Amino acid sequence: MSSVPFPDPNTNGASEPSELYTSDDQSTNDRNPNPTRSDDRVTVSKTPTQAFDAGRFDQRDVSPQFRARGFEVIRELGRGGMGVVYKARHVLTGEVVALKTLQQMTPAGLLRFKREFRIAANLSHPNLVSLRELVSDGTNWFLTMELVDGGNFLAPDGAFIPTGPAGGDADARLRDQFRQLAFGLAALHAAGILHRDVKPRNVLVTAAGRVVLVDFGLAGEVAEDGHYLSAPGQVTGTVAYMAPEQAIGGALTTAADWYAFGIVLYKALSGDLPYTGTVAEILWAKQRTDPPTHPLRRADLPPDLVSLCLDLLARDPADRPSAEDVVRRLSTPASAADGRGSRQRTELPTRGVSVVGRERHLRSLDDAFAAVRAGRTGCVRVHGPSGAGKSTLIRTFLQRLPADTAITLFGRCYEQELVPFKAFDGVVDSLTQYLVDLPEAQVAALLPRDARALARLFPVFGRAIAVAAVPRGVRDDALDQREVRRRGIAAIRDLFGRLGDRRPVVLCIDDLQWSDADSLIVLEELLRPPDPPRVLILLTYREEDAAGSPILHRVKAFQSVEPTVVVTDLQVAGLSPDEATALVTELLGETGGDRALAIVREAGGNPFYLGELAEAIHDGVTVDGPVSLDRLLWDRSRTLPDEARQALDAVAVAGRPIPPELLREVVGAAGDSHATLSLLRARHLLRVTGVDALVTTYHDRVREAVLAHLPDRRRREWHLRWARVAEAAGEVDSEFLAVHFHRAGESLVAAKYYATAAAAASSVTAFNQAVRLYQAALELGAWPTEQAAALEAARAGALANAGQGLASAEAYLRAAAKDDAHALDWQRRAAAQYLFSGHIDVGLTVLREIAATIGMSMPRAEWVTIAKLFAAKARLWWRGIRFRPRPAGDIPHRVLERIDVCWSAGTSLCVTDYLLGAYFLNRGLLFALKAAEPVRVARFLALESAHVVVIGSAGRGRAQLLRDAATEIAAQFADPYLEALLNLSRGMGDYMTGAFRAALPSLTAAEQVFQTRCTGVTWELDTARTWTMWCLLALGEMKELAARWPRLKEDADDRGDLYARVNLGTYILSSVGTAADEPDQAWDDLHAVMANWSQRRFHIQHHNALLGRLQIHLYRGEYRAAWELVRDREPSYRRSLIWRIQQPRIDHIQFRARCALAAASGQKNPEPLLRSAERDARLLLKESAAWGRALGCLVQACVRRLRSPDSDPAAFADAVQQLEAADLGLFAASARYCQGERTPGRDGQNLRDEALRWLSDQGIRNPLRMIRSHAPAGHTEHD
C-alpha cells in the first residue's frame, strides 16, 4: 500500500468514466460568506520566495519556502494539473504531514484551493482527513494536512478491498468500513458542509482499517434551510457519482452526498457503476431511469445492503435514507445488539449553535451594534452562571455580523494565565493579525503615534508590518516605565479610534472574571469621554464570581455617559422549562419524549448541561435518578484510550491553552498525535484555539470535572511534569513555571520563577501583576536576608508605580529593616511615598527619623519652621550661590544622601506644607552648594527660583538670578531633566505672579521633555500637569479643563494617589462640576476625597477644599452657608500663614468678598456684609499682581450695584477691561453680563448675549448660575 493522502493531487482527473464535469468552471462561484474568518489558520509572509518548478522535484526549489514554516520535504508523493503533493516533516515537532502546493495560479484555482482548506479547517473527526495549515508568501501557496498512511477504498476494477486487522469475514469488514464512511459524511453534514465529490478515489483506508474521507475542493456550505449555498444552475462534481438534482444544477441537500455514497456502495457490491456512457448519456439516464438491479442479484450479496444501496439511489432526494438510517442498516445484527453500530453520533450535531431562548438577548446586542454604527460607543456586560450560554450567545451574534460591516476582535481570560493585561492579550494578537493582513500603507495610516509604547506593553504588536517603519523619534527606552504604560494605554485608545473611523469595531472579551486590574485600566480608557472610539465592547463573566471580584465590581459600575457612551447590562439566565424542552427537542429530534423531560429536570435550564445530557441520552446512557454532569464528563473521559486520557488530564492540569509541541513532551508522541487530539476534539473534550493552534479543554466544566476526580498525587505529578518540560524547553513564560512548580510542591524553585516573572511584569508596566508575583516569591522562598530585602524593595517599587503609595511606603520600610546598607535610601523613598500619596502625618514621622539620622533637626511648630526658613534664606543670601564644581564621585556618599533627603522632602511637601517644603529646599540648596555637586545645585536653584516669587512680583528679580545660574550649569551638562525642571520652574513662577497664559508654554514644554527624555519623574510630571490645570482654571478655559480632568483623575485613582486626587478633587473638581451643572455630585466627591487627608495642620489642600466648597455653595445659591463657612475657617487660614503667599491670598480674599456679596443679596440690613466686601476690595486693589487688582475692581462694582440698583454700568465696564487684560476670562464674561444688565436697549442685550455665548462656548451648562456665583450683584432681570 502507498502512503499517500490521495493518488493524484488533481482529484478531478479522469481515471474513471466521465469523472469530472463543471459548467464553465462555475465552481469558483461557490459562496463563502466568511472568506477571511478569524479562525482561518493562514500564514502570510511579505518576503517573496522562489516559485516552484512544476516539471520536477528539486529539494532546493521547495525547501526555502517550507523551511520558513518549519517543514522539511521528504519526497514527492504525486503531481497533477493543479499542484504537487509532498511528504514533509515538521522540523520541530517531528510530525509527518502531506504538503499540497498550488501550481496554477488562476483566480478559480486559488479560490478552490483556499476553499478546500477553509471549508473544513475546523473539522475534527476520525473519518475526515484533518487539515492543518494554509500558507502563502503572497506568491506561492501550500496547505498541510494529515498524512493518511492508507490505500484505495476500492480496487481499480471496482471490487471492495477488505482492509483492516486480520479476522472476520469480508461482509463484516465492508459494513464496518462503509459505516465509518457514513460517520465521516454525517459529521461533515452536521457541520453544515456538503462534500459534493464523494467517490472511491476520495476515500482512503489505513492498514488498521480506519476509513478517511478526503479532498474538500468542491465542498460547500449548507444554508439554515438545509440547501446548499450556490448560484442557480451551477453544476459541479464527478458525473458518475453526482445525484440527479446535482447534475441539472438543482437545489442540493445532504441527500446529494448520500446518493454518491450509494453509487460507491453499488460499485463495491457489483464491481460496476450503475450508469455508463458519455456525459450526456449518464446525465440523461439519471433523470429518467432507476439504476439497473441485475448486477446486484448475486446470491453472495447481503440483501439488506442491496436494499440500502437502491434506496440511496432514489431519484427523488426525499426518498433517500437519512444518516441515522444508513448507519443503522449498515450494522450487522451483532453490532446492532451491542451498540457498536451507533457508537458514533450521526445527525445529532447541528450546524452552528442554538439560540433557543436567547432571541431577546440577540436583539439587545443588535441594538447596541446599531448605536455604534450610528457613531456612539457601546459596552454590553453579558453575565450569567457558568454554562448558561454566554459564549455561545456572543459567538452567534458575531457570526451574524456581515464581514464587511465591522472589525471583529476576540479575546479571553484564563484562570491560571498570569500574563500582563490578560484580557487584552488575545485581543491585541487578533488585532495584530488584522493589521498584518492589510496593505502597508493602510497599516501606517492606522498605527497610533505611540505604536512603540504599545509594542512595549504587547510585544506581539511588533509584528504589525508598519511598526518597523515608524521612526523612533524620542528614546522610548529612556522613558519612565509609568510613562511608557500611560502612552501604551493611550495608544490603544488611539488605535481603536482610527479603526473605528474606518469601520465599527466589535471587541469581545470572554471570561472577564479572570481578568486583572491592568486590563481594567485599558477598558476604562476605551470608554472614557470625550470622543471615545467607535467600538462595541462585549464583556462576558460568570455571575457567581462577581461578588468577590474587585475587577467585576468596577465593571458593574460602568455607566452610560450621554450622549457618547451607552452601557447595557444583559443577564443570561437559565432557560425556562419550555425553552429548555424546545432546546432538547431540537437536539434530540424525534428521540425526545420522556427522556427529554428527564434532561430538562436534571439540567435546571443550563444550556451546557442540556447539551451534554442530550448527547448522553443519544449515545445510550440512561438518565435514571439524579445525574451529575461532572460525573458524566469524568466517566466519558475514563472510556478513552490511555493516550487520549493522559492528554486530557495533562491539558486540564495545564490550566490554560498550551502549545501542542509542549504537550507532546509532557505526554509523549502518542498523546499528542493528531488522531488522539482529533478524538478528544470530536468528543468535545478538547479544542484548539488561536493562530498558534494552542490546545485547551473544550469547556471549563470539562477541566473542572477532570481536576475534581484526579487524585492529588496524580495532579502534583502532572504539575511537576509540566514544570520540568517547560523549563527544559526554555520558551515558556516564568509565570507558567512558577505556578506549576508551586502546585507540584517545589516551593523554592517556584519562588525563583515568581521573582523572575515579577521583574518581567514590571518591565512591561504590568505593575499590579508584579506586586502579586513579588509577594508570592517572598512568601515561598527561603531567601538570604539581603535578597529578601531587595525583593521587598522591588515589590515596593512596583507598588509605587501601581499607585499604591501607602503600601509602597510600608514595603520600603520592611526592606530597610532587613538591609542596613540600603536602609537610608529605602527610608527616604518610604517617606516620599507617604507624602506623595497624601499620608502626611506618618510621612512626616518617617522624615523626622531620617532627619535625625543624617544630623538634621526638623521643626515641629510653625513659628519654628518660619524662623529656620528665614535663617536658611539669610545664610543663602549672605553666602551667595557661587561654588567650585566637584564630581559626585569625589563627594562622600553620606553627604549626597543628606542632599537627596532634602530634595525628596522639599519636593513632596512644597505643594502641601509650603513652609516646611521651602525649609528643606533651602537647606538642601545650602548643602548642595557646600558639597559643590553641580547637577544637584542646579536642581535646587531651579526650584528655588519658583519659590521666591510666592511673595509676589517683588521676587521676580531674585527668581531670574537663580534661574540664570541654573541655566548656566544645565548648559554644561546638556541634562534633559534640568532643561525640563527649568521650564517647570519658569511656568510655576509665571503662574504665581498671575501670568497664567504665559505659564502654559513653559509647563507644556516641561511636560514634553519629562515624558520623552527623562525617567523616574512621577512628581515632576504630576506637578507640570497640575499647574497647567490651575492655569486653565484661572483663565476660565473650562472646556479644556473639563476635557483634561477625567484622564488625570482616573490616573490618580488608578495609582491610589491621595495627594494627586486631592489636588484634582477640590477646587478644580468644584469648577468642573459646577460648569457641568452637577454641583451635588461635586460636593459629595469633594467630601469623600478630603475624608482621608491629614487634619493636623491647615495645608494648601485644605485651603483648596475650602475654595471648592465655597464655589459649590455659591453656585447652588446657598449664600448664607458660604459666608458662615468662610468665616468659620478664617482662623485656620490665618494660622497657617498661607496668607503670606500672594496667589492663594488673592483667591481667598476674592472668595470671601463674593460670599459677603452673595449673602448681602436679599438681606434687610446688607450693609455690614457690603462693608466687609468693600474692605476686601481695597485689599485686592493694593496687591502688586494685576489680576488681584482686577478682581478688586469687580468686587467694587458689585458693591455699588447692590447699594444702588440704578448705578452707572461704567464700574462694570472698567472691571471688564481690567479682567480681560489679566486674562481672567470667566470673571470678565460675568462682569460683562452685569454691565449689560445696567446698559439699556440693544447695547445691553448685545453685552449679555456676548457673555452668555462665551460661557456656552466653554461648555458651561447653566451660564446664569455661574455668573451669579462669580459676580454676585443682585441679578433679578433677564433670568
mmCIF file of C-alpha atoms in Angstrom, residues 245-529:
data_model
loop_
_atom_site.group_PDB
_atom_site.id
_atom_site.type_symbol
_atom_site.label_atom_id
_atom_site.label_comp_id
_atom_site.label_asym_id
_atom_site.label_seq_id
_atom_site.Cartn_x
_atom_site.Cartn_y
_atom_site.Cartn_z
ATOM 1 C CA GLU A 245 -30.529 17.076 -8.922
ATOM 2 C CA GLN A 246 -26.824 17.914 -8.806
ATOM 3 C CA ALA A 247 -26.432 17.052 -12.491
ATOM 4 C CA ILE A 248 -29.006 19.649 -13.550
ATOM 5 C CA GLY A 249 -27.861 22.390 -11.182
ATOM 6 C CA GLY A 250 -30.833 21.978 -8.839
ATOM 7 C CA ALA A 251 -31.037 22.810 -5.149
ATOM 8 C CA LEU A 252 -28.820 20.450 -3.172
ATOM 9 C CA THR A 253 -29.253 18.942 0.269
ATOM 10 C CA THR A 254 -27.290 16.334 2.182
ATOM 11 C CA ALA A 255 -29.240 13.754 0.173
ATOM 12 C CA ALA A 256 -26.939 14.513 -2.799
ATOM 13 C CA ASP A 257 -23.933 13.211 -0.887
ATOM 14 C CA TRP A 258 -25.871 10.132 0.238
ATOM 15 C CA TYR A 259 -26.673 9.440 -3.416
ATOM 16 C CA ALA A 260 -22.947 9.450 -4.192
ATOM 17 C CA PHE A 261 -22.435 7.202 -1.160
ATOM 18 C CA GLY A 262 -24.955 4.844 -2.745
ATOM 19 C CA ILE A 263 -23.024 4.844 -6.029
ATOM 20 C CA VAL A 264 -19.850 3.877 -4.151
ATOM 21 C CA LEU A 265 -21.754 1.111 -2.348
ATOM 22 C CA TYR A 266 -23.213 -0.049 -5.683
ATOM 23 C CA LYS A 267 -19.730 -0.288 -7.156
ATOM 24 C CA ALA A 268 -18.381 -2.110 -4.081
ATOM 25 C CA LEU A 269 -21.175 -4.677 -4.302
ATOM 26 C CA SER A 270 -21.244 -5.157 -8.070
ATOM 27 C CA GLY A 271 -17.839 -4.027 -9.297
ATOM 28 C CA ASP A 272 -19.524 -1.663 -11.796
ATOM 29 C CA LEU A 273 -21.057 1.801 -11.961
ATOM 30 C CA PRO A 274 -24.846 1.871 -12.371
ATOM 31 C CA TYR A 275 -24.643 4.356 -15.264
ATOM 32 C CA THR A 276 -22.070 4.374 -18.060
ATOM 33 C CA GLY A 277 -21.616 6.117 -21.362
ATOM 34 C CA THR A 278 -20.932 9.679 -22.395
ATOM 35 C CA VAL A 279 -21.510 12.619 -20.086
ATOM 36 C CA ALA A 280 -24.777 13.453 -21.806
ATOM 37 C CA GLU A 281 -25.969 9.833 -21.666
ATOM 38 C CA ILE A 282 -25.229 9.496 -17.986
ATOM 39 C CA LEU A 283 -26.915 12.787 -17.114
ATOM 40 C CA TRP A 284 -29.998 11.836 -19.163
ATOM 41 C CA ALA A 285 -30.224 8.339 -17.647
ATOM 42 C CA LYS A 286 -30.069 9.626 -14.077
ATOM 43 C CA GLN A 287 -33.057 11.861 -14.719
ATOM 44 C CA ARG A 288 -35.172 9.204 -16.447
ATOM 45 C CA THR A 289 -34.332 5.724 -15.199
ATOM 46 C CA ASP A 290 -33.652 3.876 -11.969
ATOM 47 C CA PRO A 291 -30.289 2.132 -11.620
ATOM 48 C CA PRO A 292 -30.094 -1.389 -13.060
ATOM 49 C CA THR A 293 -30.606 -4.067 -10.407
ATOM 50 C CA HIS A 294 -29.329 -7.155 -12.225
ATOM 51 C CA PRO A 295 -25.677 -6.622 -11.158
ATOM 52 C CA LEU A 296 -26.892 -6.780 -7.549
ATOM 53 C CA ARG A 297 -28.789 -10.066 -7.865
ATOM 54 C CA ARG A 298 -25.856 -12.277 -6.974
ATOM 55 C CA ALA A 299 -26.585 -14.741 -4.227
ATOM 56 C CA ASP A 300 -23.448 -13.779 -2.251
ATOM 57 C CA LEU A 301 -24.572 -10.176 -1.759
ATOM 58 C CA PRO A 302 -26.345 -9.320 1.522
ATOM 59 C CA PRO A 303 -29.974 -8.448 0.663
ATOM 60 C CA ASP A 304 -30.143 -5.699 3.279
ATOM 61 C CA LEU A 305 -27.148 -3.917 1.751
ATOM 62 C CA VAL A 306 -28.578 -4.254 -1.738
ATOM 63 C CA SER A 307 -31.839 -2.757 -0.469
ATOM 64 C CA LEU A 308 -29.965 0.100 1.215
ATOM 65 C CA CYS A 309 -27.975 0.738 -1.976
ATOM 66 C CA LEU A 310 -31.068 1.005 -4.162
ATOM 67 C CA ASP A 311 -32.849 3.224 -1.639
ATOM 68 C CA LEU A 312 -29.871 5.573 -1.632
ATOM 69 C CA LEU A 313 -30.087 5.823 -5.433
ATOM 70 C CA ALA A 314 -33.694 7.031 -5.423
ATOM 71 C CA ARG A 315 -34.140 9.837 -7.952
ATOM 72 C CA ASP A 316 -36.218 11.893 -5.510
ATOM 73 C CA PRO A 317 -33.953 13.238 -2.708
ATOM 74 C CA ALA A 318 -36.822 12.974 -0.221
ATOM 75 C CA ASP A 319 -36.952 9.200 -0.734
ATOM 76 C CA ARG A 320 -33.329 8.575 0.242
ATOM 77 C CA PRO A 321 -32.469 7.290 3.744
ATOM 78 C CA SER A 322 -31.156 9.656 6.415
ATOM 79 C CA ALA A 323 -27.772 9.307 8.062
ATOM 80 C CA GLU A 324 -29.338 7.570 11.043
ATOM 81 C CA ASP A 325 -30.998 5.063 8.740
ATOM 82 C CA VAL A 326 -27.796 4.433 6.813
ATOM 83 C CA VAL A 327 -25.780 3.743 9.968
ATOM 84 C CA ARG A 328 -28.479 1.512 11.409
ATOM 85 C CA ARG A 329 -28.890 -0.517 8.206
ATOM 86 C CA LEU A 330 -25.139 -0.961 7.793
ATOM 87 C CA SER A 331 -24.876 -2.546 11.225
ATOM 88 C CA THR A 332 -24.625 -6.305 11.483
ATOM 89 C CA PRO A 333 -27.064 -7.974 13.857
ATOM 90 C CA ALA A 334 -24.250 -8.462 16.357
ATOM 91 C CA SER A 335 -23.048 -4.884 16.205
ATOM 92 C CA ALA A 336 -26.567 -3.568 16.476
ATOM 93 C CA ALA A 337 -27.181 -5.696 19.555
ATOM 94 C CA ASP A 338 -24.134 -4.447 21.467
ATOM 95 C CA GLY A 339 -24.460 -0.852 20.312
ATOM 96 C CA ARG A 340 -21.373 -0.794 18.123
ATOM 97 C CA GLY A 341 -23.398 0.231 15.152
ATOM 98 C CA SER A 342 -24.360 3.561 16.651
ATOM 99 C CA ARG A 343 -21.483 4.296 18.917
ATOM 100 C CA GLN A 344 -20.604 7.428 16.963
ATOM 101 C CA ARG A 345 -23.050 10.260 16.623
ATOM 102 C CA THR A 346 -24.511 10.916 13.226
ATOM 103 C CA GLU A 347 -27.014 13.718 12.674
ATOM 104 C CA LEU A 348 -27.161 14.965 16.267
ATOM 105 C CA PRO A 349 -24.709 17.889 15.968
ATOM 106 C CA THR A 350 -26.478 20.806 14.346
ATOM 107 C CA ARG A 351 -24.964 23.444 12.133
ATOM 108 C CA GLY A 352 -23.937 26.430 14.181
ATOM 109 C CA VAL A 353 -25.312 26.832 17.698
ATOM 110 C CA SER A 354 -28.819 27.033 19.014
ATOM 111 C CA VAL A 355 -30.198 30.314 20.267
ATOM 112 C CA VAL A 356 -33.393 28.927 21.737
ATOM 113 C CA GLY A 357 -34.492 31.312 24.474
ATOM 114 C CA ARG A 358 -31.907 33.924 23.514
ATOM 115 C CA GLU A 359 -33.806 35.887 20.891
ATOM 116 C CA ARG A 360 -34.278 38.862 23.241
ATOM 117 C CA HIS A 361 -30.571 38.908 24.022
ATOM 118 C CA LEU A 362 -29.643 38.927 20.354
ATOM 119 C CA ARG A 363 -31.982 41.868 19.768
ATOM 120 C CA SER A 364 -30.251 43.771 22.571
ATOM 121 C CA LEU A 365 -26.873 43.083 21.005
ATOM 122 C CA ASP A 366 -28.201 44.167 17.618
ATOM 123 C CA ASP A 367 -29.426 47.418 19.172
ATOM 124 C CA ALA A 368 -26.033 48.020 20.771
ATOM 125 C CA PHE A 369 -24.276 47.465 17.445
ATOM 126 C CA ALA A 370 -26.728 49.788 15.697
ATOM 127 C CA ALA A 371 -25.833 52.521 18.206
ATOM 128 C CA VAL A 372 -22.129 52.044 17.441
ATOM 129 C CA ARG A 373 -22.798 52.203 13.707
ATOM 130 C CA ALA A 374 -24.583 55.497 14.380
ATOM 131 C CA GLY A 375 -21.387 56.885 15.912
ATOM 132 C CA ARG A 376 -21.669 56.065 19.610
ATOM 133 C CA THR A 377 -19.551 53.857 21.872
ATOM 134 C CA GLY A 378 -21.137 50.776 23.385
ATOM 135 C CA CYS A 379 -20.373 48.415 26.228
ATOM 136 C CA VAL A 380 -22.508 45.363 26.952
ATOM 137 C CA ARG A 381 -21.994 43.368 30.150
ATOM 138 C CA VAL A 382 -23.092 39.805 29.402
ATOM 139 C CA HIS A 383 -23.247 37.842 32.632
ATOM 140 C CA GLY A 384 -24.769 34.669 33.972
ATOM 141 C CA PRO A 385 -23.839 31.388 35.656
ATOM 142 C CA SER A 386 -21.298 29.009 34.164
ATOM 143 C CA GLY A 387 -22.749 27.022 31.295
ATOM 144 C CA ALA A 388 -25.624 29.441 30.717
ATOM 145 C CA GLY A 389 -24.558 30.026 27.136
ATOM 146 C CA LYS A 390 -22.861 33.428 27.360
ATOM 147 C CA SER A 391 -20.054 32.481 24.996
ATOM 148 C CA THR A 392 -22.472 30.772 22.625
ATOM 149 C CA LEU A 393 -24.645 33.875 22.557
ATOM 150 C CA ILE A 394 -21.696 36.104 21.722
ATOM 151 C CA ARG A 395 -20.361 33.736 19.053
ATOM 152 C CA THR A 396 -23.794 33.603 17.459
ATOM 153 C CA PHE A 397 -24.026 37.381 17.433
ATOM 154 C CA LEU A 398 -20.552 37.734 15.934
ATOM 155 C CA GLN A 399 -21.274 35.125 13.281
ATOM 156 C CA ARG A 400 -24.401 37.012 12.254
ATOM 157 C CA LEU A 401 -22.466 40.217 11.575
ATOM 158 C CA PRO A 402 -21.692 40.621 7.882
ATOM 159 C CA ALA A 403 -17.939 40.579 7.400
ATOM 160 C CA ASP A 404 -17.864 43.994 5.724
ATOM 161 C CA THR A 405 -19.774 45.833 8.464
ATOM 162 C CA ALA A 406 -17.417 45.515 11.404
ATOM 163 C CA ILE A 407 -13.903 44.672 12.523
ATOM 164 C CA THR A 408 -14.372 41.812 14.978
ATOM 165 C CA LEU A 409 -11.742 41.058 17.636
ATOM 166 C CA PHE A 410 -11.968 38.361 20.283
ATOM 167 C CA GLY A 411 -10.061 37.719 23.481
ATOM 168 C CA ARG A 412 -10.461 35.521 26.516
ATOM 169 C CA CYS A 413 -9.099 35.443 30.069
ATOM 170 C CA TYR A 414 -7.812 32.193 31.546
ATOM 171 C CA GLU A 415 -7.819 31.431 35.243
ATOM 172 C CA GLN A 416 -4.238 30.202 35.548
ATOM 173 C CA GLU A 417 -2.739 32.543 32.986
ATOM 174 C CA LEU A 418 -0.634 35.244 34.534
ATOM 175 C CA VAL A 419 0.237 37.357 31.520
ATOM 176 C CA PRO A 420 0.100 41.146 31.766
ATOM 177 C CA PHE A 421 -3.090 42.781 30.535
ATOM 178 C CA LYS A 422 -4.567 39.321 30.179
ATOM 179 C CA ALA A 423 -7.984 40.497 28.961
ATOM 180 C CA PHE A 424 -6.378 42.298 26.035
ATOM 181 C CA ASP A 425 -3.544 39.910 25.262
ATOM 182 C CA GLY A 426 -5.597 37.823 22.833
ATOM 183 C CA VAL A 427 -7.365 40.906 21.511
ATOM 184 C CA VAL A 428 -4.073 42.530 20.549
ATOM 185 C CA ASP A 429 -2.911 39.256 18.975
ATOM 186 C CA SER A 430 -6.056 39.232 16.856
ATOM 187 C CA LEU A 431 -5.722 42.922 16.086
ATOM 188 C CA THR A 432 -2.109 42.446 15.054
ATOM 189 C CA GLN A 433 -3.128 39.700 12.654
ATOM 190 C CA TYR A 434 -5.784 42.006 11.223
ATOM 191 C CA LEU A 435 -3.165 44.706 10.637
ATOM 192 C CA VAL A 436 -0.651 42.283 9.154
ATOM 193 C CA ASP A 437 -3.221 41.285 6.563
ATOM 194 C CA LEU A 438 -3.654 44.893 5.393
ATOM 195 C CA PRO A 439 -1.510 46.705 2.816
ATOM 196 C CA GLU A 440 1.397 48.501 4.416
ATOM 197 C CA ALA A 441 0.072 51.945 3.514
ATOM 198 C CA GLN A 442 -3.169 51.250 5.354
ATOM 199 C CA VAL A 443 -1.296 49.887 8.360
ATOM 200 C CA ALA A 444 0.855 53.023 8.526
ATOM 201 C CA ALA A 445 -2.267 55.187 8.459
ATOM 202 C CA LEU A 446 -3.863 53.201 11.281
ATOM 203 C CA LEU A 447 -0.924 52.966 13.656
ATOM 204 C CA PRO A 448 -1.060 55.358 16.635
ATOM 205 C CA ARG A 449 1.682 57.848 17.307
ATOM 206 C CA ASP A 450 2.943 55.864 20.284
ATOM 207 C CA ALA A 451 2.908 52.497 18.497
ATOM 208 C CA ARG A 452 6.260 51.621 20.016
ATOM 209 C CA ALA A 453 4.940 52.140 23.529
ATOM 210 C CA LEU A 454 2.034 49.860 22.655
ATOM 211 C CA ALA A 455 4.540 47.264 21.455
ATOM 212 C CA ARG A 456 6.344 47.556 24.795
ATOM 213 C CA LEU A 457 3.107 46.577 26.537
ATOM 214 C CA PHE A 458 2.196 43.931 23.975
ATOM 215 C CA PRO A 459 5.360 42.635 22.280
ATOM 216 C CA VAL A 460 3.312 40.692 19.713
ATOM 217 C CA PHE A 461 2.156 44.038 18.352
ATOM 218 C CA GLY A 462 5.671 44.473 16.998
ATOM 219 C CA ARG A 463 4.626 42.125 14.194
ATOM 220 C CA ALA A 464 2.465 44.817 12.648
ATOM 221 C CA ILE A 465 4.278 45.449 9.403
ATOM 222 C CA ALA A 466 4.491 49.218 9.515
ATOM 223 C CA VAL A 467 5.697 49.341 13.132
ATOM 224 C CA ALA A 468 9.252 48.698 11.992
ATOM 225 C CA ALA A 469 8.958 51.687 9.687
ATOM 226 C CA VAL A 470 7.805 54.050 12.446
ATOM 227 C CA PRO A 471 10.636 56.493 13.192
ATOM 228 C CA ARG A 472 11.870 56.120 16.717
ATOM 229 C CA GLY A 473 11.862 59.859 17.399
ATOM 230 C CA VAL A 474 12.427 60.128 21.114
ATOM 231 C CA ARG A 475 14.241 57.424 23.035
ATOM 232 C CA ASP A 476 11.321 55.322 24.098
ATOM 233 C CA ASP A 477 13.661 53.055 26.044
ATOM 234 C CA ALA A 478 14.619 56.042 28.181
ATOM 235 C CA LEU A 479 11.065 56.755 29.223
ATOM 236 C CA ASP A 480 9.892 56.267 32.758
ATOM 237 C CA GLN A 481 8.063 52.918 32.990
ATOM 238 C CA ARG A 482 4.856 54.520 34.138
ATOM 239 C CA GLU A 483 5.048 56.928 31.235
ATOM 240 C CA VAL A 484 5.529 54.023 28.807
ATOM 241 C CA ARG A 485 2.483 52.397 30.349
ATOM 242 C CA ARG A 486 0.447 55.597 30.088
ATOM 243 C CA ARG A 487 1.459 56.111 26.476
ATOM 244 C CA GLY A 488 0.833 52.486 25.565
ATOM 245 C CA ILE A 489 -2.666 52.545 27.015
ATOM 246 C CA ALA A 490 -3.370 55.860 25.309
ATOM 247 C CA ALA A 491 -2.100 54.320 22.054
ATOM 248 C CA ILE A 492 -4.657 51.521 22.365
ATOM 249 C CA ARG A 493 -7.402 54.126 22.537
ATOM 250 C CA ASP A 494 -5.868 55.999 19.615
ATOM 251 C CA LEU A 495 -5.602 52.825 17.536
ATOM 252 C CA PHE A 496 -9.196 51.814 18.196
ATOM 253 C CA GLY A 497 -10.250 55.354 17.359
ATOM 254 C CA ARG A 498 -8.556 55.107 13.970
ATOM 255 C CA LEU A 499 -10.036 51.674 13.361
ATOM 256 C CA GLY A 500 -13.477 52.942 14.357
ATOM 257 C CA ASP A 501 -13.196 55.782 11.860
ATOM 258 C CA ARG A 502 -12.648 53.128 9.208
ATOM 259 C CA ARG A 503 -15.360 50.706 10.331
ATOM 260 C CA PRO A 504 -17.185 49.913 13.596
ATOM 261 C CA VAL A 505 -15.116 47.695 15.874
ATOM 262 C CA VAL A 506 -16.645 44.859 17.896
ATOM 263 C CA LEU A 507 -14.344 43.820 20.727
ATOM 264 C CA CYS A 508 -15.339 40.777 22.761
ATOM 265 C CA ILE A 509 -13.608 39.692 25.971
ATOM 266 C CA ASP A 510 -14.801 36.367 27.314
ATOM 267 C CA ASP A 511 -14.484 35.179 30.942
ATOM 268 C CA LEU A 512 -13.694 38.617 32.351
ATOM 269 C CA GLN A 513 -13.940 37.179 35.874
ATOM 270 C CA TRP A 514 -10.320 36.066 35.470
ATOM 271 C CA SER A 515 -9.061 39.436 34.279
ATOM 272 C CA ASP A 516 -6.575 41.678 36.051
ATOM 273 C CA ALA A 517 -6.524 45.262 37.244
ATOM 274 C CA ASP A 518 -4.198 46.350 34.438
ATOM 275 C CA SER A 519 -6.754 45.252 31.846
ATOM 276 C CA LEU A 520 -9.455 47.226 33.624
ATOM 277 C CA ILE A 521 -7.461 50.407 33.145
ATOM 278 C CA VAL A 522 -7.408 49.778 29.394
ATOM 279 C CA LEU A 523 -11.155 49.127 29.385
ATOM 280 C CA GLU A 524 -11.866 52.364 31.207
ATOM 281 C CA GLU A 525 -9.590 54.254 28.825
ATOM 282 C CA LEU A 526 -11.555 52.987 25.827
ATOM 283 C CA LEU A 527 -14.837 54.133 27.378
ATOM 284 C CA ARG A 528 -13.607 57.463 28.696
ATOM 285 C CA PRO A 529 -15.258 60.562 27.247
#
